[in-house]
Short mmCIF file of C-alpha atoms in Angstrom, two decimals:
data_model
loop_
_atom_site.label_atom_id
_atom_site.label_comp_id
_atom_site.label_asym_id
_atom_site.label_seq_id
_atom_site.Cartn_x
_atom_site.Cartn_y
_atom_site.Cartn_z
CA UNK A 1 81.58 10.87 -48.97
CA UNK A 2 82.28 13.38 -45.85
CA UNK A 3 81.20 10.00 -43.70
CA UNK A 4 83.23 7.60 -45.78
CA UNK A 5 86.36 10.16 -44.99
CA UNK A 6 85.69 10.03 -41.65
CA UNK A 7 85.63 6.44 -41.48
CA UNK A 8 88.78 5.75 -43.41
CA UNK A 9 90.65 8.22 -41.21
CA UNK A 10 89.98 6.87 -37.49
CA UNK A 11 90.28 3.23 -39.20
CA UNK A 12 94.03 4.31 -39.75
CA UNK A 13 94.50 6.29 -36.93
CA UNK A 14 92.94 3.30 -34.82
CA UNK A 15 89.59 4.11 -34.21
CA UNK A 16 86.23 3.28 -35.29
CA UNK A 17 83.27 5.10 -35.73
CA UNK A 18 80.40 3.52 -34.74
CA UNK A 19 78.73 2.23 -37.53
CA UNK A 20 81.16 1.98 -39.62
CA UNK A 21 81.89 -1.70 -41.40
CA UNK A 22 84.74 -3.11 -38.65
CA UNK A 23 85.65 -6.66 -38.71
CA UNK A 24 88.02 -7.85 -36.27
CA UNK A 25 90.48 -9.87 -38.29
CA UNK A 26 88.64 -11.63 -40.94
CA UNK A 27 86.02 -12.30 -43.47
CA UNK A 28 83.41 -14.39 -44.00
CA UNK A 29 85.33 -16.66 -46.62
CA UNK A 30 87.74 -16.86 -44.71
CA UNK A 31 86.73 -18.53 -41.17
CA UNK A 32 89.70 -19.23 -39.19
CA UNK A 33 90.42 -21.50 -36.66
CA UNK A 34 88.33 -21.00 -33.59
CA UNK A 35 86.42 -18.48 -35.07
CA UNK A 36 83.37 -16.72 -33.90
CA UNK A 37 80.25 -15.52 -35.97
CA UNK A 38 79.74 -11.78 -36.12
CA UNK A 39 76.42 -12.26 -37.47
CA UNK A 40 74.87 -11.80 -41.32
CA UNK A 41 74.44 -8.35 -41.22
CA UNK A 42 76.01 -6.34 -44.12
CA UNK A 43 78.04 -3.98 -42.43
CA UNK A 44 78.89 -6.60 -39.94
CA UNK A 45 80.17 -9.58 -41.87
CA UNK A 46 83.29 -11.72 -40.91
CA UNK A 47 84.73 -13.72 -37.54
CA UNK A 48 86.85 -12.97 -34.86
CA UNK A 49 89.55 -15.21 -33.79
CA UNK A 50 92.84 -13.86 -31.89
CA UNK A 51 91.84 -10.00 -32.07
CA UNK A 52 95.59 -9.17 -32.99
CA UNK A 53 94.10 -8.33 -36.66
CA UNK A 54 92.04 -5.92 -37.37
CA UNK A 55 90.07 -4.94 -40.79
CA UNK A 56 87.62 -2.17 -40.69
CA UNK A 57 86.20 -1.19 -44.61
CA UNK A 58 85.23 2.68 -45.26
CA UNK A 59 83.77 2.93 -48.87
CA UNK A 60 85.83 1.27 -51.56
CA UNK A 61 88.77 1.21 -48.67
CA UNK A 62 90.26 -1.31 -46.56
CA UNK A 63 92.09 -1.07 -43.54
CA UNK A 64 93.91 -3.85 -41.97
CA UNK A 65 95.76 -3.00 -38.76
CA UNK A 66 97.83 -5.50 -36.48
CA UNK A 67 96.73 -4.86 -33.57
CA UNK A 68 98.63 -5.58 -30.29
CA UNK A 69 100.27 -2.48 -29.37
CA UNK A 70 101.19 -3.76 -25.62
CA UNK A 71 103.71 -5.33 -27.63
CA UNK A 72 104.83 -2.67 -30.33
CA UNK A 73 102.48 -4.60 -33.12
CA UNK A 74 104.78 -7.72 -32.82
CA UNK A 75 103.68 -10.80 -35.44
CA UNK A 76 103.03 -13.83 -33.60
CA UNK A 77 102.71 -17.24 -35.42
CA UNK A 78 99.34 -17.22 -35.65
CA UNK A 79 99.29 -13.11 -36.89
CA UNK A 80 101.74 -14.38 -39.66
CA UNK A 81 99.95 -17.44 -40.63
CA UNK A 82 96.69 -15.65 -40.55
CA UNK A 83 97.33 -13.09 -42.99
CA UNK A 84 97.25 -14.55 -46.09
CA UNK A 85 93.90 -15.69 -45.41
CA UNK A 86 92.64 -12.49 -44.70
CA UNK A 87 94.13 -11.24 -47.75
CA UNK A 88 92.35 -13.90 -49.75
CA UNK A 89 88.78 -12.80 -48.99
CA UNK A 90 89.72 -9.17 -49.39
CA UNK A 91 90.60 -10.20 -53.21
CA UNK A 92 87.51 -11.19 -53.65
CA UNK A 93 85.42 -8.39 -51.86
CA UNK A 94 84.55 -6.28 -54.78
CA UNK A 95 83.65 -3.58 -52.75
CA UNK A 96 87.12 -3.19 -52.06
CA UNK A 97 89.37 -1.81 -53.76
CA UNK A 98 92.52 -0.44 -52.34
CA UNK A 99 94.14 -1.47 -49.08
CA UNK A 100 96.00 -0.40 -46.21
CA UNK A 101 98.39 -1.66 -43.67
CA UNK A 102 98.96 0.12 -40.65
CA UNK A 103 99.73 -0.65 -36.67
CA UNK A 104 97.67 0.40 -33.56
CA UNK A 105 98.82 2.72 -31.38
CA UNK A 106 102.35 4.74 -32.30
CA UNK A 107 104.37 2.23 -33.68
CA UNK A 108 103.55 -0.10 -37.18
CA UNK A 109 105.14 -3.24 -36.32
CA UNK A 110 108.57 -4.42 -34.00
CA UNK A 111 108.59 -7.54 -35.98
CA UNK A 112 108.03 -11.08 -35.21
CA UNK A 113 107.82 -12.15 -31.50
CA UNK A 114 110.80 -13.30 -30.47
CA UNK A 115 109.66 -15.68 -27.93
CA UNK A 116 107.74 -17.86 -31.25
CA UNK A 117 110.56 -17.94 -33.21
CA UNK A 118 110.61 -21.25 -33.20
CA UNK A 119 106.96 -21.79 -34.31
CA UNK A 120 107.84 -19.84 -37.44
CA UNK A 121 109.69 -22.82 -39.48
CA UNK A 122 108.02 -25.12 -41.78
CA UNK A 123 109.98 -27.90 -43.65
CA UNK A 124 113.72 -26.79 -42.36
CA UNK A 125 112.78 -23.50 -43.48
CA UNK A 126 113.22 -21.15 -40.18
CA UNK A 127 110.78 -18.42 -41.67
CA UNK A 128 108.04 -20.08 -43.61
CA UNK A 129 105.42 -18.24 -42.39
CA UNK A 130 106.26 -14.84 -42.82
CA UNK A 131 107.64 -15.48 -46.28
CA UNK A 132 103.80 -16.64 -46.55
CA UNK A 133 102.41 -13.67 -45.42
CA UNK A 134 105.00 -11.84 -47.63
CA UNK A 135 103.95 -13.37 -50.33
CA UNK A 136 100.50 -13.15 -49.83
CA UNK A 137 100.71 -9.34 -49.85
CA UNK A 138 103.11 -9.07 -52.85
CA UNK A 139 100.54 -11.00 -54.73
CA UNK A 140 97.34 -9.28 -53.82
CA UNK A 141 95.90 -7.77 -56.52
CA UNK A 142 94.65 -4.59 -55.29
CA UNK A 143 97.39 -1.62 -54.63
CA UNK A 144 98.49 -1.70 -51.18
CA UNK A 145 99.67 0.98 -49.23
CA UNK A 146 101.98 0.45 -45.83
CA UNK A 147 101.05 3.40 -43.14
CA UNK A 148 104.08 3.58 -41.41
CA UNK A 149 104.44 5.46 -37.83
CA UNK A 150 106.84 4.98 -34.90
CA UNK A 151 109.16 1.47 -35.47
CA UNK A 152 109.13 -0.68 -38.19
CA UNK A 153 111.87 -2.96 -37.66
CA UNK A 154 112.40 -6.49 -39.45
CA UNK A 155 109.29 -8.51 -39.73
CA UNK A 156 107.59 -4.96 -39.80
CA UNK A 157 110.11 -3.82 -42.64
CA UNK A 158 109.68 -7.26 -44.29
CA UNK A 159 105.91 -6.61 -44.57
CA UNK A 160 106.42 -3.06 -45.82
CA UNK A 161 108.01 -3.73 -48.10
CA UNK A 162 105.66 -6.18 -49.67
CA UNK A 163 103.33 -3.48 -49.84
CA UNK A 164 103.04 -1.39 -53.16
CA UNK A 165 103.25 2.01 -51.75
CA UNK A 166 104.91 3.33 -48.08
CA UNK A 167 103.73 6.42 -46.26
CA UNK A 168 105.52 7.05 -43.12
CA UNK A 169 105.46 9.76 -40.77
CA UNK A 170 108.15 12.09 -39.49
CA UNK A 171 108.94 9.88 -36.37
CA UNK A 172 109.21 6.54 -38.28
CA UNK A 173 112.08 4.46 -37.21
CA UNK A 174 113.39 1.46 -39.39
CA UNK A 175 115.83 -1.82 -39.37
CA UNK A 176 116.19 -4.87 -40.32
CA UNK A 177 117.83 -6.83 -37.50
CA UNK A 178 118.59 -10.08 -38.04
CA UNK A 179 122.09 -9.51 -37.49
CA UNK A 180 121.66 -8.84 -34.07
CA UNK A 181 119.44 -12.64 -33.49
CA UNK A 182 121.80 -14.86 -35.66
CA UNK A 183 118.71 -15.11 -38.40
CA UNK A 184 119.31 -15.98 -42.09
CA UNK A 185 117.48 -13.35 -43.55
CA UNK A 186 114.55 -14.46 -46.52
CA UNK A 187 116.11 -14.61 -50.01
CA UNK A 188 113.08 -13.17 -51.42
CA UNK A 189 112.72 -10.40 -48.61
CA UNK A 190 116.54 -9.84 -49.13
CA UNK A 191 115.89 -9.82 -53.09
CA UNK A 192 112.69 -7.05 -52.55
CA UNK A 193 114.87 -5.21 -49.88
CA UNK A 194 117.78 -4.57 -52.94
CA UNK A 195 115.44 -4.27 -55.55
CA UNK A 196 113.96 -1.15 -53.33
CA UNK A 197 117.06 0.42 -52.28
CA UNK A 198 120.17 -1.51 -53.97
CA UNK A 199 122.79 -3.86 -53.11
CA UNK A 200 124.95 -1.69 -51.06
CA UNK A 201 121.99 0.28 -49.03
CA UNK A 202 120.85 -3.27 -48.01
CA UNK A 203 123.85 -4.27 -47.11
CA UNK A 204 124.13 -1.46 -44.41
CA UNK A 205 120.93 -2.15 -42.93
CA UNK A 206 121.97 -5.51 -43.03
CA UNK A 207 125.35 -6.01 -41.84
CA UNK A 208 124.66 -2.83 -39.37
CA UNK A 209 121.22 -3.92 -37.84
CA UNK A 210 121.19 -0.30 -37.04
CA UNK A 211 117.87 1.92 -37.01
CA UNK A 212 117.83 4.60 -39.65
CA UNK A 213 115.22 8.04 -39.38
CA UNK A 214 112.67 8.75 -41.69
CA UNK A 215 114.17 11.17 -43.37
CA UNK A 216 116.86 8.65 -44.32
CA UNK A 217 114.68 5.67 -45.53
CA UNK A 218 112.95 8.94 -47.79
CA UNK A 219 116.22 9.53 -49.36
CA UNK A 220 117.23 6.21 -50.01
CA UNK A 221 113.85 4.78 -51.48
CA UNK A 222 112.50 2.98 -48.66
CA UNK A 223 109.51 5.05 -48.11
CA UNK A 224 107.84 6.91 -50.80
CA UNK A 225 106.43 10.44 -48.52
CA UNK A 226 107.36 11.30 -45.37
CA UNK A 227 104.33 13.54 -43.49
CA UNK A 228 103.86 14.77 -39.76
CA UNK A 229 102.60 11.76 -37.48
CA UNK A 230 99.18 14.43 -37.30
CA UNK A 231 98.65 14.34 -41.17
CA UNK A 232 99.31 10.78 -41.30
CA UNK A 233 96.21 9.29 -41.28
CA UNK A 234 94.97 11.88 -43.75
CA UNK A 235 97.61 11.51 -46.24
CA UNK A 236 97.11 7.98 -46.35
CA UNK A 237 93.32 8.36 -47.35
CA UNK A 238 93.60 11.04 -49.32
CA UNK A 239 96.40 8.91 -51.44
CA UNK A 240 94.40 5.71 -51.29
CA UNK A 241 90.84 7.68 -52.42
CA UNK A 242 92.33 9.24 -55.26
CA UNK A 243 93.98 5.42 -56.52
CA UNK A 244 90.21 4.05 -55.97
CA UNK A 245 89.42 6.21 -58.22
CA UNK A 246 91.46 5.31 -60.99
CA UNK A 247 90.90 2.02 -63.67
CA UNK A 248 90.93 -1.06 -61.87
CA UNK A 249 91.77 -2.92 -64.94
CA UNK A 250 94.99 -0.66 -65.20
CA UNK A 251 96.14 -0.99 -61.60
CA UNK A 252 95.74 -4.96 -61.68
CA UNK A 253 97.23 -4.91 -65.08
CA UNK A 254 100.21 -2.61 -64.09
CA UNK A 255 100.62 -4.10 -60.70
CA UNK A 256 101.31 -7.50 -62.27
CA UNK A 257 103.79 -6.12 -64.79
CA UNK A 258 105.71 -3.94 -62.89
CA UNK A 259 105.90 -6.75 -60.22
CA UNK A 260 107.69 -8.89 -63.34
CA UNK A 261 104.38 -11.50 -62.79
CA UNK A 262 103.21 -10.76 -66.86
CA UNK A 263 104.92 -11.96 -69.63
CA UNK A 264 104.22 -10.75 -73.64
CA UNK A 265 101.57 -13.08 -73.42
CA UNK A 266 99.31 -11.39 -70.58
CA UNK A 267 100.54 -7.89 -71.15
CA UNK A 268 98.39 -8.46 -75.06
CA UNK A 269 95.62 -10.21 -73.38
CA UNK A 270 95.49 -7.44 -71.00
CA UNK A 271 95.56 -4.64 -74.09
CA UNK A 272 92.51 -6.80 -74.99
CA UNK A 273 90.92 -6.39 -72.15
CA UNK A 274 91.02 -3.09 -71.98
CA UNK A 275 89.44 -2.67 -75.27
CA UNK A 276 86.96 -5.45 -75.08
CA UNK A 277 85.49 -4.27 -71.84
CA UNK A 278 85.29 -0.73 -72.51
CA UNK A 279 87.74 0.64 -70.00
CA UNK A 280 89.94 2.21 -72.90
CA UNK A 281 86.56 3.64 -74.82
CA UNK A 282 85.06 4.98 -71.42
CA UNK A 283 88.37 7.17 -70.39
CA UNK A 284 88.67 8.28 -73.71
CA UNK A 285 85.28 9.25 -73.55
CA UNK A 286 85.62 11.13 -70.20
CA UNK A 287 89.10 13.05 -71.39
CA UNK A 288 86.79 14.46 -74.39
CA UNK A 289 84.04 15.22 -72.24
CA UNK A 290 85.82 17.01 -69.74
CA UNK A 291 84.15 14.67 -67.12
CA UNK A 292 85.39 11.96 -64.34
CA UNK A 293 85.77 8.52 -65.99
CA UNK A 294 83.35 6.17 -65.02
CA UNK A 295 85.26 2.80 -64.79
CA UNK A 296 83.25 -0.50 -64.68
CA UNK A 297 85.85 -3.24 -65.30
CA UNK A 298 86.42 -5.79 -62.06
CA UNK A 299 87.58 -8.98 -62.57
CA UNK A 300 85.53 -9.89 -59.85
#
């Protein structure tokens, strides 16, 4: 456990024990174009293919850090069209069971590269891809948590906020720009952005392109803690250990009714899951026995 901690830690903070189970960018169901083979070892399975993405796995935890902090973490095209690919094979790794998103170095993400703007587009949509990517993290169906330090500015917010949770630390700064290019901002990044905050807080961000602190985004629901950049990569652990902990069959359940993805339908079929599998009788069990639950259910 003291190892696993140790792992999940430098993973955040951007380093790597030796040993530990570090893929750069990718899995092995997910190949990649121009991918290399890592080899078929177990604590060494996956590719490699632009080294801007980086997943390193620490117990039942999963870190996935875009890496390219010459250039403040910016998404290129192939970053953006990459991830939900990535995301894919972590869905299926049952080993896994919580993720998070961070940045190398002291800043999470600047947003998409301005000089590929143009290879964003698909079908006279200008920004295709990272609505993809978006997506694919709003849909994953493992809790997600966003370890935010330094900027996180449009594309950066954009994939924030497609994240369940958001830890950021004290020196955190955050916009969304598009103002300032001439960019029609995502209708469903727009839609998440006033769901978070409300109509008239994205609308300042918005119409201002202006960066707020951390202490502001705390206040206004942007980011859920706030922690000094030192306890950072601690918090972030320590929150995502205690959530692998809980019911998996709750978390996917709740996930995908609080995201409004379950109708009456699935939320009974989930009920019956719950009792059908043994996840209700095993924490009921646990409360009476004054004992840690022992959860079984993946739909893996």
């Amino acid at each position: 456990m003291l190892r696993e901690i140790a792992d999940a830690r430098a993973a955040v903070a951007g380093v790597a024990r030796p040993g530990a189970r570090c893929r750069p960018h990718g899995l092995r169901a997910w190949p990649g174009p121009g991918a290399d083979r890592l080899g078929d070892h177990p604590q060494n399975r996956g590719v490699t293919s632009s080294g801007h993405l980086t997943l390193t796995i620490a117990g039942h935890i999963a870190t996935l850090t875009l890496n390219r902090p010459e250039k403040r973490n910016a998404m290129t095209a192939q970053m953006w069209q990459e991830l939900p690919g990535i995301l894919s094979g972590l869905a299926t790794d049952p080993a896994v069971r919580v993720l998070l998103l961070t940045g190398a170095g002291e800043t999470f993400c600047a947003g998409a590269d301005i000089s590929e703007i143009a290879k964003l587009g698909e079908n006279g949509d200008d920004t295709a891809l990272t609505v993809a990517a978006e997506r694919a993290l709003i849909e994953f169906p493992k809790p997600v948590i966003a370890v935010i330090d330094g900027y996180c500015v449009g594309g950066g917010c954009q994939l924030a906020l497609a994240c369940d949770l958001r830890i950021a630390s004290s020196r955190a700064r955050f916009g969304i720009t598009p103002a300032k290019l001439g960019i029609v901002y995502p209708m469903s990044s727009a839609r998440r952005l006033v769901e978070t905050i409300g109509p008239a807080r994205a609308k300042y961000l918005i119409y201002t392109a202006e960066l707020i602190d951390a202490g502001h985004a705390l206040r206004i629901g942007l980011v859920d803690e706030v922690v000094p950049p030192e306890e950072l990569a601690g918090r972030a652990y320590g929150m995502a250990a205690t959530i692998a902990t809980r019911s998996r069959l709750t978390l996917a359940a709740m996930k995908e009714i609080i995201d409004g993805r379950a109708d009456e339908e699935a939320f009974r079929r989930w009920q019956r899951v719950a009792r059908e599998s043994g996840e209700l009788a095993e924490g009921v069990r646990a409360f009476q026995e004054g004992r840690s639950p022992r959860f079984s259910w993946d739909a893996i």
